[in-house]
Amino acid sequence: MDGDWSHAMQAFDPSEDSRAFRAALGSFATGVTVVTASGPRGPVGITASSFASVSLDPPLVLWSPQKASRRFPTFRDARHYAIHVLDGHQKDICNGFTRDAYAFDGFDWAADDNGVPQMADCLARFDCRQEAVHDAGDHVIIVGRVLGAAFRPGLPLLFQGGRFVSLKG
């Protein structure tokens, strides 16, 4: 095969080099979400990039919180929660919930009938009821049945290689 191999990929064993594994995973650009729920101390949120669709019939989505997170028990046990897909201009929301579970100050939101915070002005929102929780190493996979959803046009907030990236419309 012809081509410039000066940028050839380097193979490694992910079980022996977690730093390289993390860097390789970072090659994949992901959308950024904030998952919200009602916790023992009120409304809580967490930034998550591990979100995916699972099924259209029934409507199922998944996300994967890290077990080491102080917020993990709240989200593992939440029967209802909302997943918000962030717009490209919503880095402040992302950063707020990366640092603080209670970062709702300054954001427009209201609780639904289950007490779940629903944030305004995101690209999409999926209102979920927990369907299943699967153990997955240092994370769990939480599958949610989507009971309601909303969306609007826009460009998403993306994260790749340890930084925010943007799409130009």
PDB file of C-alpha atoms in Angstrom:
ATOM      1  CA  MET A   1       0.000   0.000   0.000  1.00  0.00           C
ATOM      2  CA  ASP A   2       1.174   3.476  -0.833  1.00  0.00           C
ATOM      3  CA  GLY A   3       0.980   6.340   1.589  1.00  0.00           C
ATOM      4  CA  ASP A   4       2.784   8.351   4.203  1.00  0.00           C
ATOM      5  CA  TRP A   5       3.196   6.141   7.272  1.00  0.00           C
ATOM      6  CA  SER A   6       5.020   8.782   9.310  1.00  0.00           C
ATOM      7  CA  HIS A   7       1.916   9.033  11.469  1.00  0.00           C
ATOM      8  CA  ALA A   8       1.410   5.287  11.917  1.00  0.00           C
ATOM      9  CA  MET A   9      -0.667   4.141  14.829  1.00  0.00           C
ATOM     10  CA  GLN A  10       1.163   2.596  17.754  1.00  0.00           C
ATOM     11  CA  ALA A  11      -0.256  -0.572  19.278  1.00  0.00           C
ATOM     12  CA  PHE A  12      -0.421  -0.999  23.066  1.00  0.00           C
ATOM     13  CA  ASP A  13      -2.039  -3.235  25.671  1.00  0.00           C
ATOM     14  CA  PRO A  14      -4.867  -1.211  27.278  1.00  0.00           C
ATOM     15  CA  SER A  15      -4.764  -3.315  30.447  1.00  0.00           C
ATOM     16  CA  GLU A  16      -1.129  -2.242  30.970  1.00  0.00           C
ATOM     17  CA  ASP A  17      -1.253   1.359  29.700  1.00  0.00           C
ATOM     18  CA  SER A  18      -4.402   3.089  30.925  1.00  0.00           C
ATOM     19  CA  ARG A  19      -3.054   6.527  29.967  1.00  0.00           C
ATOM     20  CA  ALA A  20      -2.658   5.471  26.295  1.00  0.00           C
ATOM     21  CA  PHE A  21      -6.064   3.780  26.417  1.00  0.00           C
ATOM     22  CA  ARG A  22      -7.670   6.988  27.674  1.00  0.00           C
ATOM     23  CA  ALA A  23      -5.885   8.983  24.953  1.00  0.00           C
ATOM     24  CA  ALA A  24      -7.057   6.548  22.267  1.00  0.00           C
ATOM     25  CA  LEU A  25     -10.649   6.775  23.536  1.00  0.00           C
ATOM     26  CA  GLY A  26     -10.303  10.569  23.403  1.00  0.00           C
ATOM     27  CA  SER A  27      -9.832  10.301  19.640  1.00  0.00           C
ATOM     28  CA  PHE A  28     -13.570   9.764  19.372  1.00  0.00           C
ATOM     29  CA  ALA A  29     -15.506  13.043  19.499  1.00  0.00           C
ATOM     30  CA  THR A  30     -18.558  12.833  21.714  1.00  0.00           C
ATOM     31  CA  GLY A  31     -21.487  15.051  22.403  1.00  0.00           C
ATOM     32  CA  VAL A  32     -21.768  16.455  25.902  1.00  0.00           C
ATOM     33  CA  THR A  33     -24.780  15.854  28.113  1.00  0.00           C
ATOM     34  CA  VAL A  34     -25.871  16.796  31.592  1.00  0.00           C
ATOM     35  CA  VAL A  35     -27.933  14.187  33.409  1.00  0.00           C
ATOM     36  CA  THR A  36     -30.215  15.500  36.134  1.00  0.00           C
ATOM     37  CA  ALA A  37     -32.231  13.802  38.862  1.00  0.00           C
ATOM     38  CA  SER A  38     -33.851  14.511  42.185  1.00  0.00           C
ATOM     39  CA  GLY A  39     -31.451  13.568  44.971  1.00  0.00           C
ATOM     40  CA  PRO A  40     -31.679  13.341  48.761  1.00  0.00           C
ATOM     41  CA  ARG A  41     -30.526  16.992  49.035  1.00  0.00           C
ATOM     42  CA  GLY A  42     -32.555  18.297  46.091  1.00  0.00           C
ATOM     43  CA  PRO A  43     -31.877  18.599  42.369  1.00  0.00           C
ATOM     44  CA  VAL A  44     -28.543  17.172  41.162  1.00  0.00           C
ATOM     45  CA  GLY A  45     -26.707  17.080  37.864  1.00  0.00           C
ATOM     46  CA  ILE A  46     -23.625  15.469  36.365  1.00  0.00           C
ATOM     47  CA  THR A  47     -21.788  16.036  33.081  1.00  0.00           C
ATOM     48  CA  ALA A  48     -21.568  12.882  30.954  1.00  0.00           C
ATOM     49  CA  SER A  49     -20.261  12.115  27.495  1.00  0.00           C
ATOM     50  CA  SER A  50     -21.143   8.427  27.702  1.00  0.00           C
ATOM     51  CA  PHE A  51     -24.602   8.613  26.119  1.00  0.00           C
ATOM     52  CA  ALA A  52     -26.065   6.560  23.272  1.00  0.00           C
ATOM     53  CA  SER A  53     -29.329   5.475  21.733  1.00  0.00           C
ATOM     54  CA  VAL A  54     -30.199   1.818  22.261  1.00  0.00           C
ATOM     55  CA  SER A  55     -33.608   1.145  20.703  1.00  0.00           C
ATOM     56  CA  LEU A  56     -36.416   2.945  18.895  1.00  0.00           C
ATOM     57  CA  ASP A  57     -39.066   0.364  19.868  1.00  0.00           C
ATOM     58  CA  PRO A  58     -39.215   0.577  22.802  1.00  0.00           C
ATOM     59  CA  PRO A  59     -37.486   3.965  23.067  1.00  0.00           C
ATOM     60  CA  LEU A  60     -34.318   3.288  25.104  1.00  0.00           C
ATOM     61  CA  VAL A  61     -31.109   5.236  25.715  1.00  0.00           C
ATOM     62  CA  LEU A  62     -28.076   4.581  27.903  1.00  0.00           C
ATOM     63  CA  TRP A  63     -25.447   6.470  29.815  1.00  0.00           C
ATOM     64  CA  SER A  64     -22.562   5.323  32.019  1.00  0.00           C
ATOM     65  CA  PRO A  65     -21.636   7.004  35.312  1.00  0.00           C
ATOM     66  CA  GLN A  66     -18.315   6.232  36.976  1.00  0.00           C
ATOM     67  CA  LYS A  67     -18.573   4.267  40.237  1.00  0.00           C
ATOM     68  CA  ALA A  68     -15.863   6.409  41.874  1.00  0.00           C
ATOM     69  CA  SER A  69     -17.961   9.583  41.529  1.00  0.00           C
ATOM     70  CA  ARG A  70     -19.419  10.950  44.779  1.00  0.00           C
ATOM     71  CA  ARG A  71     -22.650  11.421  42.802  1.00  0.00           C
ATOM     72  CA  PHE A  72     -22.748   7.776  41.679  1.00  0.00           C
ATOM     73  CA  PRO A  73     -25.181   6.430  44.330  1.00  0.00           C
ATOM     74  CA  THR A  74     -27.719   9.161  43.575  1.00  0.00           C
ATOM     75  CA  PHE A  75     -27.751   8.447  39.840  1.00  0.00           C
ATOM     76  CA  ARG A  76     -27.545   4.659  40.192  1.00  0.00           C
ATOM     77  CA  ASP A  77     -30.625   4.751  42.426  1.00  0.00           C
ATOM     78  CA  ALA A  78     -32.618   7.415  40.531  1.00  0.00           C
ATOM     79  CA  ARG A  79     -35.836   5.937  39.178  1.00  0.00           C
ATOM     80  CA  HIS A  80     -36.387   9.003  36.951  1.00  0.00           C
ATOM     81  CA  TYR A  81     -33.835  11.300  35.348  1.00  0.00           C
ATOM     82  CA  ALA A  82     -33.365  13.597  32.349  1.00  0.00           C
ATOM     83  CA  ILE A  83     -30.517  13.613  29.841  1.00  0.00           C
ATOM     84  CA  HIS A  84     -29.833  17.036  28.283  1.00  0.00           C
ATOM     85  CA  VAL A  85     -27.798  17.303  25.066  1.00  0.00           C
ATOM     86  CA  LEU A  86     -25.855  20.558  25.299  1.00  0.00           C
ATOM     87  CA  ASP A  87     -25.690  23.221  22.607  1.00  0.00           C
ATOM     88  CA  GLY A  88     -22.297  24.445  21.414  1.00  0.00           C
ATOM     89  CA  HIS A  89     -22.620  27.631  23.472  1.00  0.00           C
ATOM     90  CA  GLN A  90     -23.326  25.807  26.770  1.00  0.00           C
ATOM     91  CA  LYS A  91     -19.766  25.130  27.997  1.00  0.00           C
ATOM     92  CA  ASP A  92     -20.602  26.966  31.228  1.00  0.00           C
ATOM     93  CA  ILE A  93     -23.337  24.421  32.018  1.00  0.00           C
ATOM     94  CA  CYS A  94     -20.969  21.541  31.224  1.00  0.00           C
ATOM     95  CA  ASN A  95     -18.203  22.971  33.395  1.00  0.00           C
ATOM     96  CA  GLY A  96     -20.597  23.821  36.206  1.00  0.00           C
ATOM     97  CA  PHE A  97     -21.841  20.258  36.580  1.00  0.00           C
ATOM     98  CA  THR A  98     -18.352  18.828  36.131  1.00  0.00           C
ATOM     99  CA  ARG A  99     -17.383  20.606  39.352  1.00  0.00           C
ATOM    100  CA  ASP A 100     -20.608  20.762  41.357  1.00  0.00           C
ATOM    101  CA  ALA A 101     -23.681  18.508  41.569  1.00  0.00           C
ATOM    102  CA  TYR A 102     -25.803  21.525  42.570  1.00  0.00           C
ATOM    103  CA  ALA A 103     -24.711  23.961  39.837  1.00  0.00           C
ATOM    104  CA  PHE A 104     -28.238  25.058  38.908  1.00  0.00           C
ATOM    105  CA  ASP A 105     -27.766  28.737  39.869  1.00  0.00           C
ATOM    106  CA  GLY A 106     -27.911  30.952  36.811  1.00  0.00           C
ATOM    107  CA  PHE A 107     -29.492  28.276  34.601  1.00  0.00           C
ATOM    108  CA  ASP A 108     -33.136  28.290  33.554  1.00  0.00           C
ATOM    109  CA  TRP A 109     -34.742  25.066  34.786  1.00  0.00           C
ATOM    110  CA  ALA A 110     -37.912  23.665  36.355  1.00  0.00           C
ATOM    111  CA  ALA A 111     -38.748  20.367  38.034  1.00  0.00           C
ATOM    112  CA  ASP A 112     -41.101  17.933  36.286  1.00  0.00           C
ATOM    113  CA  ASP A 113     -43.823  15.877  38.037  1.00  0.00           C
ATOM    114  CA  ASN A 114     -41.166  13.455  39.336  1.00  0.00           C
ATOM    115  CA  GLY A 115     -38.999  16.272  40.733  1.00  0.00           C
ATOM    116  CA  VAL A 116     -36.438  15.875  37.949  1.00  0.00           C
ATOM    117  CA  PRO A 117     -34.790  19.143  36.893  1.00  0.00           C
ATOM    118  CA  GLN A 118     -35.423  19.959  33.236  1.00  0.00           C
ATOM    119  CA  MET A 119     -33.004  22.552  31.876  1.00  0.00           C
ATOM    120  CA  ALA A 120     -34.158  25.003  29.231  1.00  0.00           C
ATOM    121  CA  ASP A 121     -32.429  25.825  25.947  1.00  0.00           C
ATOM    122  CA  CYS A 122     -30.554  22.541  25.427  1.00  0.00           C
ATOM    123  CA  LEU A 123     -30.511  20.905  21.985  1.00  0.00           C
ATOM    124  CA  ALA A 124     -32.464  17.900  23.223  1.00  0.00           C
ATOM    125  CA  ARG A 125     -33.861  16.440  26.424  1.00  0.00           C
ATOM    126  CA  PHE A 126     -34.789  12.836  27.139  1.00  0.00           C
ATOM    127  CA  ASP A 127     -37.027  12.251  30.163  1.00  0.00           C
ATOM    128  CA  CYS A 128     -36.297   8.724  31.347  1.00  0.00           C
ATOM    129  CA  ARG A 129     -37.388   6.028  33.759  1.00  0.00           C
ATOM    130  CA  GLN A 130     -34.638   3.637  34.764  1.00  0.00           C
ATOM    131  CA  GLU A 131     -35.075   0.344  32.893  1.00  0.00           C
ATOM    132  CA  ALA A 132     -31.893  -1.557  33.824  1.00  0.00           C
ATOM    133  CA  VAL A 133     -28.457  -1.147  35.399  1.00  0.00           C
ATOM    134  CA  HIS A 134     -25.557  -3.297  34.196  1.00  0.00           C
ATOM    135  CA  ASP A 135     -22.167  -3.593  35.863  1.00  0.00           C
ATOM    136  CA  ALA A 136     -19.357  -2.512  33.522  1.00  0.00           C
ATOM    137  CA  GLY A 137     -15.959  -2.377  35.221  1.00  0.00           C
ATOM    138  CA  ASP A 138     -15.380   0.996  36.852  1.00  0.00           C
ATOM    139  CA  HIS A 139     -18.713   2.271  35.472  1.00  0.00           C
ATOM    140  CA  VAL A 140     -22.284   1.025  35.271  1.00  0.00           C
ATOM    141  CA  ILE A 141     -24.480   1.182  32.196  1.00  0.00           C
ATOM    142  CA  ILE A 142     -27.843   2.710  32.994  1.00  0.00           C
ATOM    143  CA  VAL A 143     -30.542   2.000  30.420  1.00  0.00           C
ATOM    144  CA  GLY A 144     -33.506   4.353  30.478  1.00  0.00           C
ATOM    145  CA  ARG A 145     -36.914   4.130  28.851  1.00  0.00           C
ATOM    146  CA  VAL A 146     -37.628   7.489  27.270  1.00  0.00           C
ATOM    147  CA  LEU A 147     -41.040   8.643  28.464  1.00  0.00           C
ATOM    148  CA  GLY A 148     -40.869  12.060  26.801  1.00  0.00           C
ATOM    149  CA  ALA A 149     -38.447  14.053  24.688  1.00  0.00           C
ATOM    150  CA  ALA A 150     -37.929  17.504  23.220  1.00  0.00           C
ATOM    151  CA  PHE A 151     -35.446  18.956  20.726  1.00  0.00           C
ATOM    152  CA  ARG A 152     -34.598  22.007  18.637  1.00  0.00           C
ATOM    153  CA  PRO A 153     -32.184  22.766  15.790  1.00  0.00           C
ATOM    154  CA  GLY A 154     -28.622  23.718  16.609  1.00  0.00           C
ATOM    155  CA  LEU A 155     -25.017  22.558  16.766  1.00  0.00           C
ATOM    156  CA  PRO A 156     -23.889  20.370  19.686  1.00  0.00           C
ATOM    157  CA  LEU A 157     -21.168  20.895  22.241  1.00  0.00           C
ATOM    158  CA  LEU A 158     -18.475  18.327  21.389  1.00  0.00           C
ATOM    159  CA  PHE A 159     -15.513  17.003  23.339  1.00  0.00           C
ATOM    160  CA  GLN A 160     -12.504  15.335  21.712  1.00  0.00           C
ATOM    161  CA  GLY A 161      -8.901  14.818  22.731  1.00  0.00           C
ATOM    162  CA  GLY A 162      -9.351  16.525  26.101  1.00  0.00           C
ATOM    163  CA  ARG A 163     -10.833  19.742  24.673  1.00  0.00           C
ATOM    164  CA  PHE A 164     -14.039  21.228  23.365  1.00  0.00           C
ATOM    165  CA  VAL A 165     -14.385  21.263  19.597  1.00  0.00           C
ATOM    166  CA  SER A 166     -17.035  22.927  17.470  1.00  0.00           C
ATOM    167  CA  LEU A 167     -18.813  22.382  14.223  1.00  0.00           C
ATOM    168  CA  LYS A 168     -19.209  25.340  11.906  1.00  0.00           C
ATOM    169  CA  GLY A 169     -22.720  25.537  10.506  1.00  0.00           C
TER     170      GLY A 169
END
